[in-house]
CSV table of C-alpha atoms in Angstrom, one decimal:
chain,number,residue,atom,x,y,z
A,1,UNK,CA,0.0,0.0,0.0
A,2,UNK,CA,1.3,3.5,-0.6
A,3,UNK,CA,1.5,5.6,1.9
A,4,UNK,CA,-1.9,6.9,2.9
A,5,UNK,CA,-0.2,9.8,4.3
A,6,UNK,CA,0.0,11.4,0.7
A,7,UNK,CA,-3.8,10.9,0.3
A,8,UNK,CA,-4.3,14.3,2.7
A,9,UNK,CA,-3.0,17.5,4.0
A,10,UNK,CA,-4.1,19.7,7.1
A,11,UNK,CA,-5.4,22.6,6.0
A,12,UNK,CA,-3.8,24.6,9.2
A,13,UNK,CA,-0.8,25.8,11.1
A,14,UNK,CA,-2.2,24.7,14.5
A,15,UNK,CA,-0.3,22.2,16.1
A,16,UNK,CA,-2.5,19.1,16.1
A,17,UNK,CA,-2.6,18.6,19.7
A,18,UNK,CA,-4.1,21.7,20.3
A,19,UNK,CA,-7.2,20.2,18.0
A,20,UNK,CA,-8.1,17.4,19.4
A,21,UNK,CA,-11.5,16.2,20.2
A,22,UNK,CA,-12.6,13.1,21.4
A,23,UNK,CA,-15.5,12.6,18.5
A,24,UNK,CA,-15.5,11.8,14.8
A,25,UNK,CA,-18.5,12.1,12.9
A,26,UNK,CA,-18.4,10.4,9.5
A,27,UNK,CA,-20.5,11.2,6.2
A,28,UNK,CA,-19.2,9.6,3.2
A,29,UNK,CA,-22.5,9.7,1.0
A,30,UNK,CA,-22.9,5.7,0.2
A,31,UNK,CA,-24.4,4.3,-1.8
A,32,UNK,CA,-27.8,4.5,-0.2
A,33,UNK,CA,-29.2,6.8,1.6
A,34,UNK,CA,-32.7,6.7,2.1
A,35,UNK,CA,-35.0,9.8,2.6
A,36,UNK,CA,-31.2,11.4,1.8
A,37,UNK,CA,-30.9,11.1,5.8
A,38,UNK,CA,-27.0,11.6,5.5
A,39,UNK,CA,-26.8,14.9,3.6
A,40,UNK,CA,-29.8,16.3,5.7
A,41,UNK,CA,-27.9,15.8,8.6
A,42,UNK,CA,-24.8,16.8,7.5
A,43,UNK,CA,-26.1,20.0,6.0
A,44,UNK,CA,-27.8,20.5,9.2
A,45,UNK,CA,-24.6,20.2,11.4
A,46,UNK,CA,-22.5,23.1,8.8
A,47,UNK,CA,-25.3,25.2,8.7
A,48,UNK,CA,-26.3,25.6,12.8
A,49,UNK,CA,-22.7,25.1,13.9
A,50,UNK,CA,-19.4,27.0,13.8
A,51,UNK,CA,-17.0,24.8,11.7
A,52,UNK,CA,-13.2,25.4,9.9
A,53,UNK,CA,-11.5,22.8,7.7
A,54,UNK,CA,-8.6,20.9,9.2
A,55,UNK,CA,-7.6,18.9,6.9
A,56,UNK,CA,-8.7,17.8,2.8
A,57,UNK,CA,-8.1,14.6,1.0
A,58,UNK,CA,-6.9,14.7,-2.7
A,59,UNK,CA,-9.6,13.3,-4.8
A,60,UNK,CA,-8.4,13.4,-7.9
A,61,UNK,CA,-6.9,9.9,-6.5
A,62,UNK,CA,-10.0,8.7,-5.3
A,63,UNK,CA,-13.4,9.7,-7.4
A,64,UNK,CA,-14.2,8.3,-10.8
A,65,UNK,CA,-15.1,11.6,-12.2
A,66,UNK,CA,-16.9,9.6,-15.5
A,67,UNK,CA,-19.1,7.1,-13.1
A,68,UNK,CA,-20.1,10.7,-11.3
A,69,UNK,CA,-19.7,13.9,-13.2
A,70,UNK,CA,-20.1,17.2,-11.5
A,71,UNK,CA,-22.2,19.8,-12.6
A,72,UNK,CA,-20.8,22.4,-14.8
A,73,UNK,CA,-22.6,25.8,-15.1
A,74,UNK,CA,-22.7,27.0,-19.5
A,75,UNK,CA,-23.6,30.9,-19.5
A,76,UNK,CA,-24.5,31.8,-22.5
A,77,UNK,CA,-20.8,31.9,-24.7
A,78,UNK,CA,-19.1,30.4,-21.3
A,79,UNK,CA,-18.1,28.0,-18.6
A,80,UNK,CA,-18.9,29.8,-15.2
A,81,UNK,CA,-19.3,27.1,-12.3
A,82,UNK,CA,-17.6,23.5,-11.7
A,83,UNK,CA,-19.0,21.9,-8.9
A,84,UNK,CA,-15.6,21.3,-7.1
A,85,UNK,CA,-16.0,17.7,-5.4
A,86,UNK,CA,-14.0,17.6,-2.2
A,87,UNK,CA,-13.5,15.4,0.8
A,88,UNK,CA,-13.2,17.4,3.9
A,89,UNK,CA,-12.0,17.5,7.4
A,90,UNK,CA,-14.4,19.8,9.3
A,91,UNK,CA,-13.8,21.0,13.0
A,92,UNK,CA,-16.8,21.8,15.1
A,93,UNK,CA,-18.5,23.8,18.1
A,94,UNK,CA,-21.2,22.1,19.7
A,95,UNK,CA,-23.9,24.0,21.2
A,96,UNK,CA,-21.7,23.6,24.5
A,97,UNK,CA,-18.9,25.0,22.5
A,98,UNK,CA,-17.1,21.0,22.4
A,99,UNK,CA,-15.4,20.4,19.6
A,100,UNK,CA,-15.7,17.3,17.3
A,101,UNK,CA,-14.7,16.3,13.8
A,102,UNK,CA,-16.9,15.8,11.3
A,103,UNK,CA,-15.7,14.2,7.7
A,104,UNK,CA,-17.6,14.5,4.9
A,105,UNK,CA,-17.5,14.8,1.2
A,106,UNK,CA,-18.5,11.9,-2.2
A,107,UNK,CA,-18.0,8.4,-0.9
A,108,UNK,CA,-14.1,7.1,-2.8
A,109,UNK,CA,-14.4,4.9,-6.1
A,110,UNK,CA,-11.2,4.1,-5.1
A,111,UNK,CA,-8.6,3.1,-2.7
A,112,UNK,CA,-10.7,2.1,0.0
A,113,UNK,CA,-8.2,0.4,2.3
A,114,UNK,CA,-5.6,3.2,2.0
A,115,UNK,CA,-8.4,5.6,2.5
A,116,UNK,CA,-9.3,4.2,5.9
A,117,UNK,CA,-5.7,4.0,6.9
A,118,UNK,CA,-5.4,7.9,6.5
A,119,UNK,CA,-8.7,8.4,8.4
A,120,UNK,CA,-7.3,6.5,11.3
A,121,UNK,CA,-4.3,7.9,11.2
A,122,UNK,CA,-5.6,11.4,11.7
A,123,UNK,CA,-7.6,9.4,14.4
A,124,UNK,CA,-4.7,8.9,16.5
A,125,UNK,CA,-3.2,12.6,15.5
A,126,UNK,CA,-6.6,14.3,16.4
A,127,UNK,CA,-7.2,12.0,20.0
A,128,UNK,CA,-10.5,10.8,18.6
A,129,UNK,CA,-12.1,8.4,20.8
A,130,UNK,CA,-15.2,7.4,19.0
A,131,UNK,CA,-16.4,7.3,15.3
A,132,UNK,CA,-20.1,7.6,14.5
A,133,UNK,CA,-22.1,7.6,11.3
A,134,UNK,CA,-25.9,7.4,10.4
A,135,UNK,CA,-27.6,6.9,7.0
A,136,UNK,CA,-31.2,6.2,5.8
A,137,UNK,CA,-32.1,2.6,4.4
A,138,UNK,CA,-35.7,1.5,3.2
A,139,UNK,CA,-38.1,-0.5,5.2
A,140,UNK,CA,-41.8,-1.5,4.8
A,141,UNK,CA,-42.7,0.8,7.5
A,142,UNK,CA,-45.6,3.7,7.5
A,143,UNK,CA,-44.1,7.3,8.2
A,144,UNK,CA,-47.2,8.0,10.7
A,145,UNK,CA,-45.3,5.6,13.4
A,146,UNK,CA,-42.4,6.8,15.0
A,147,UNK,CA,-38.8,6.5,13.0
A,148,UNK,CA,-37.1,3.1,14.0
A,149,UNK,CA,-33.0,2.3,13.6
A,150,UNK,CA,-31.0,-0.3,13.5
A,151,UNK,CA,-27.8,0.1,15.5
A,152,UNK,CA,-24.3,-1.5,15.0
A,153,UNK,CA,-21.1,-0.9,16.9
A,154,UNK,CA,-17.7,-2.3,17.1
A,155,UNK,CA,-18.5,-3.3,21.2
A,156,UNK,CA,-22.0,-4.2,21.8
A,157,UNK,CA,-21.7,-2.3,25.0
A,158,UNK,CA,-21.9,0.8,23.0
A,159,UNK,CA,-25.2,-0.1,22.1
A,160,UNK,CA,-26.9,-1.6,25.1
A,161,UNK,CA,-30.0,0.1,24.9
A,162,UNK,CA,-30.8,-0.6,21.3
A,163,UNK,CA,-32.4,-4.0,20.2
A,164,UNK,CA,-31.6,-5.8,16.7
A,165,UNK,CA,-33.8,-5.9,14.0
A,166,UNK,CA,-32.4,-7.9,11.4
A,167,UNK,CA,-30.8,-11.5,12.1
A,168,UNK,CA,-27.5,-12.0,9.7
A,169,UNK,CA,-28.1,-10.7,6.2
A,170,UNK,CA,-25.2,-9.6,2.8
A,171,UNK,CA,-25.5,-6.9,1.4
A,172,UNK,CA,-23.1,-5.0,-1.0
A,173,UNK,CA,-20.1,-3.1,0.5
A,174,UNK,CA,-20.0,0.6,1.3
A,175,UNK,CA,-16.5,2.6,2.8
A,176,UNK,CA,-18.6,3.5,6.0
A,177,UNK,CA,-19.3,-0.1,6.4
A,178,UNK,CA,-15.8,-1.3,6.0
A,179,UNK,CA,-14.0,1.5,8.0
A,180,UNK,CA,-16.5,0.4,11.1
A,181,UNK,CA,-15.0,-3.2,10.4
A,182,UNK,CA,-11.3,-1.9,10.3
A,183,UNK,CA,-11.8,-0.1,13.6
A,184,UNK,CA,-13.4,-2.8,15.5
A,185,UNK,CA,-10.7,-5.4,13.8
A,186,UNK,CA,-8.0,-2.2,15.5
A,187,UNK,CA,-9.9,-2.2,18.8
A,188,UNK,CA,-11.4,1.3,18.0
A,189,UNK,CA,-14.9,2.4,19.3
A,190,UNK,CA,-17.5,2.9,16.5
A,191,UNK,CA,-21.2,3.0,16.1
A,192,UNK,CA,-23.4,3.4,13.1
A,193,UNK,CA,-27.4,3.9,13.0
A,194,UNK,CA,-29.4,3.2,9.7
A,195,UNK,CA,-32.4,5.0,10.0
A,196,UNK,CA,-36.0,3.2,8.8
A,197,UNK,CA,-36.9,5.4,5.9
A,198,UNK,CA,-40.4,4.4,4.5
A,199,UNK,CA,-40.4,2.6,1.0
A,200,UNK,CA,-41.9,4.9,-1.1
A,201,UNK,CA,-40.6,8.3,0.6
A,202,UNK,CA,-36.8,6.5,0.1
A,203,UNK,CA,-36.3,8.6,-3.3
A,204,UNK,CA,-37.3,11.7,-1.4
A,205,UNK,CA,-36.0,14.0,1.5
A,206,UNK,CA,-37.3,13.0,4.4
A,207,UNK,CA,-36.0,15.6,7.4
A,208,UNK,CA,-38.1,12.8,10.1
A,209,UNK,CA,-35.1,10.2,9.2
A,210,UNK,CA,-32.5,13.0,9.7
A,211,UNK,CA,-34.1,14.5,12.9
A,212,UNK,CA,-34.0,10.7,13.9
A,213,UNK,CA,-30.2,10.3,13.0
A,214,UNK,CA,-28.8,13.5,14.8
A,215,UNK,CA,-30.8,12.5,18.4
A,216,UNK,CA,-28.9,8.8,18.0
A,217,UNK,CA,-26.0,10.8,17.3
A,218,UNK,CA,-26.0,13.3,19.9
A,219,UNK,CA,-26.9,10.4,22.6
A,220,UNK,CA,-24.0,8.1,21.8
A,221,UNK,CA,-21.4,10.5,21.6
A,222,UNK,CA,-22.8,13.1,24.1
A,223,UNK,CA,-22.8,16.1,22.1
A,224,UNK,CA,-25.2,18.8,22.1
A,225,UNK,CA,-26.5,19.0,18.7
A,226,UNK,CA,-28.9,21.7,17.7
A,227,UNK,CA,-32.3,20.3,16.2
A,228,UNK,CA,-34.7,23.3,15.8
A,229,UNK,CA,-34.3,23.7,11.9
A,230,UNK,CA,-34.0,19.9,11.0
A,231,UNK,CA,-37.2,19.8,13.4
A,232,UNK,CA,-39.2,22.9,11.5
A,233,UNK,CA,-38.6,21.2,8.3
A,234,UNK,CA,-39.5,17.7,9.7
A,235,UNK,CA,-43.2,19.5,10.8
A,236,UNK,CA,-43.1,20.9,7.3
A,237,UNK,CA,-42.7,17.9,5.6
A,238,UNK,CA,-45.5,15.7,7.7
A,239,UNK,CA,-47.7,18.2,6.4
A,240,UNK,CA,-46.9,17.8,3.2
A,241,UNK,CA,-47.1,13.7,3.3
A,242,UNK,CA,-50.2,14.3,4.9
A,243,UNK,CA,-51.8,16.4,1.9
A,244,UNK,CA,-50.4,14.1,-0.5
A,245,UNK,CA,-52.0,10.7,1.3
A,246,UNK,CA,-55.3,12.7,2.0
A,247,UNK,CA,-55.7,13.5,-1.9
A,248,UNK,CA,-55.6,9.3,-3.1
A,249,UNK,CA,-57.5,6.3,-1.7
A,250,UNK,CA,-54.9,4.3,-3.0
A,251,UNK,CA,-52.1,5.7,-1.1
A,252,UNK,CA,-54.3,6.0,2.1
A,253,UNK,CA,-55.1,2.6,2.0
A,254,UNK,CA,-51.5,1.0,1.6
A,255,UNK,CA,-50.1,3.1,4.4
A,256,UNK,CA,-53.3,1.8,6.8
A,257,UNK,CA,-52.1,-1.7,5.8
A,258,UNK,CA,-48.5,-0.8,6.8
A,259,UNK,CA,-49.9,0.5,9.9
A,260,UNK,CA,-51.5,-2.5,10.5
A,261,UNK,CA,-48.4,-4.5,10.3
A,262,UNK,CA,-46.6,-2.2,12.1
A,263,UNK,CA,-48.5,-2.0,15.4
A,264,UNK,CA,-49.0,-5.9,15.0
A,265,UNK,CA,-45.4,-6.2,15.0
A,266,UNK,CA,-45.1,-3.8,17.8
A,267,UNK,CA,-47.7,-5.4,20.4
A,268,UNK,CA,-46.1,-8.9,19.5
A,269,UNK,CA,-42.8,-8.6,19.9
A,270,UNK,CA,-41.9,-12.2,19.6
A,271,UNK,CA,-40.3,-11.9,16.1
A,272,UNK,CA,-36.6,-11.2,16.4
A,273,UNK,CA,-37.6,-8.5,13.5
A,274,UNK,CA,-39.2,-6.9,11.0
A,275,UNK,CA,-38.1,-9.2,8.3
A,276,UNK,CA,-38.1,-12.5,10.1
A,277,UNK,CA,-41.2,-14.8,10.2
A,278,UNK,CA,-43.9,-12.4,8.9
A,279,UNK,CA,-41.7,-11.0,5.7
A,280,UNK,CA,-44.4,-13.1,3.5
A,281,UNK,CA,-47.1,-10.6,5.3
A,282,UNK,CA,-45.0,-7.7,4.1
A,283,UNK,CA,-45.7,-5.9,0.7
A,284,UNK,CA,-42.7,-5.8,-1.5
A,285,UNK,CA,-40.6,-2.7,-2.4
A,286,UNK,CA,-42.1,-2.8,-6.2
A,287,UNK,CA,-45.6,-3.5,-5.0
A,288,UNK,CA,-45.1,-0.5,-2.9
A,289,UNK,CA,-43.6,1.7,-5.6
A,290,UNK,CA,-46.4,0.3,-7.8
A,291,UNK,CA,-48.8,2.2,-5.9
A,292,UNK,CA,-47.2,5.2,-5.4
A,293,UNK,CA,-45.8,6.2,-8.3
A,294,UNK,CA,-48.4,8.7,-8.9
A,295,UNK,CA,-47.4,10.0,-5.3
A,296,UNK,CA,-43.8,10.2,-6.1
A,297,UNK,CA,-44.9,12.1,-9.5
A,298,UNK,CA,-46.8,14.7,-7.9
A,299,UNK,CA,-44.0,15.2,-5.0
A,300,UNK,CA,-41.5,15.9,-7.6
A,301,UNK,CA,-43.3,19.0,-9.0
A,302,UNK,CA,-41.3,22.1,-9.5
A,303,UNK,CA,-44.6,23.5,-7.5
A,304,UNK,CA,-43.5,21.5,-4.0
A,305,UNK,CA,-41.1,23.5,-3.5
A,306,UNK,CA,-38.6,20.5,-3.5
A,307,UNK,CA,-38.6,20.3,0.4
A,308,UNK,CA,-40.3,16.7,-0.2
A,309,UNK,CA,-39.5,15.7,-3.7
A,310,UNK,CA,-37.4,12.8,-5.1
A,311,UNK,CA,-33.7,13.6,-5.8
A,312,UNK,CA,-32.2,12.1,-9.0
């Protein structure tokens, strides 16, 4: 492996020790990200709190720029904007004025091991303690019951209070997913959260899943994070949903038959989960989309606002 020191540079003269902060959040935009939970939160995080970049990765190295082109502005008889992808180092104030770090930036096409060797070496140069990450995934739940997660962590005692919801499943790999291994393989705290996103809001933002996120966030790692904004557009966005339900039959039906399951789930409790020996009872994800996809249409219009709308 080449040195995965090359792969970033600190963006400041301050001796590292004098940054340090015990907490590392992580945002690496996989490859899903239901109800785009991840970039709601992050957003949220640059937006309320006072931040400064401490160090950048090179991603020339690491992004297949043809797989993922960035937007480029044409005006009129010229080039004016590139949409400058960059993988960033962020240190922030908490509400309590505590720092922590928070990485985010286009998950790497490449590299991957070498990648997660530089983040844990700035790990050790930074002091950081614990990594954390949460991202949205789809589930057949109803977005009238509260938001549900599924925690992992590199020591179960991280995670006490949380109960599993899915036995042993594969799914494809993500960078997020493999750095958590890498830690715990290195003895490192880490905990992830994948928030329950409803099926057929998964294309969509959906600022519940986000809200939802940040809290697991901010109780694992003990930071105060600041929720009124992610929780005004949440409200807004109910309201929205609600509308949208309220207008077709259809849609109001399959959501009471996701209620249904849910709150039979719910007052069992006897199946380890959601998926386990009731899965034949629950729709699938195209017989969801089937019946909303007029819903999806008419939350895409230009006339929404796009607070609600699918994101391509």
């Amino acid at each position: 492996m080449r040195d995965p020191h090359e792969l970033y540079q600190l963006e400041t003269d301050t001796d590292p020790t004098e940054l340090r902060a015990s907490v590392l959040v992580v945002s690496l935009g996989g490859f899903i990200d239901a109800g785009h939970t991840q970039r709601l939160l992050t957003s949220h995080l640059l937006e309320s709190l006072e931040h400064t970049v401490v160090a950048s990765f090179d991603v020339d190295q690491l992004l297949d720029y043809r797989g993922r082109r960035p937007a480029m502005t044409f005006d009129k008889d010229r080039w004016s904007t590139y949409a400058d992808p960059s993988l960033l180092l962020y240190r922030v104030t908490d509400a309590d004025g505590d720092p922590f770090f928070l990485l985010t930036g286009p998950e790497p096409d490449y590299q991957w091991e070498r990648v997660i060797e530089a983040i844990h070496q700035l790990i050790r140069l930074l002091g950081i303690k614990l990594t954390v990450s949460a991202n949205g995934i789809p589930m057949a739940v109803p977005h009238t019951r509260p938001v549900g997660l599924t925690a992992h962590a590199t020591d179960p005692r991280l995670i006490a209070d949380h109960s599993a919801v899915f036995g042993t499943v594969q799914v494809p790999g993500s960078i997020d997913a493999l750095l958590h291994l890498r830690l715990g393989e290195s003895g490192e705290d880490a905990v992830g959260f994948a928030v329950h996103v409803p099926h057929y809001l998964a294309q969509a933002e959906y600022p519940d899943a986000a809200l939802t996120g940040l809290e697991a966030i901010a109780g694992v790692s003990g930071l105060q994070l600041p929720t009124t904004g992610l929780a005004a557009m949440a409200g807004l966005n109910r309201q929205e949903i609600a509308r949208e339900v309220a207008s077709s039959s259809e849609v109001a039906e399959v959501v009471a038959d996701l209620e249904r399951q849910y709150d039979t789930f719910m007052e069992g409790r006897q199946h380890p989960s959601l998926l386990a020996t009731d899965v034949s009872e629950l729709p699938s994800a195209d017989e969801i989309g089937a019946e909303f996809e007029q819903f999806l249409r008419e939350n895409s219009r230009p006339d929404n606002g796009g607070e609600s709308g699918p994101q391509d």
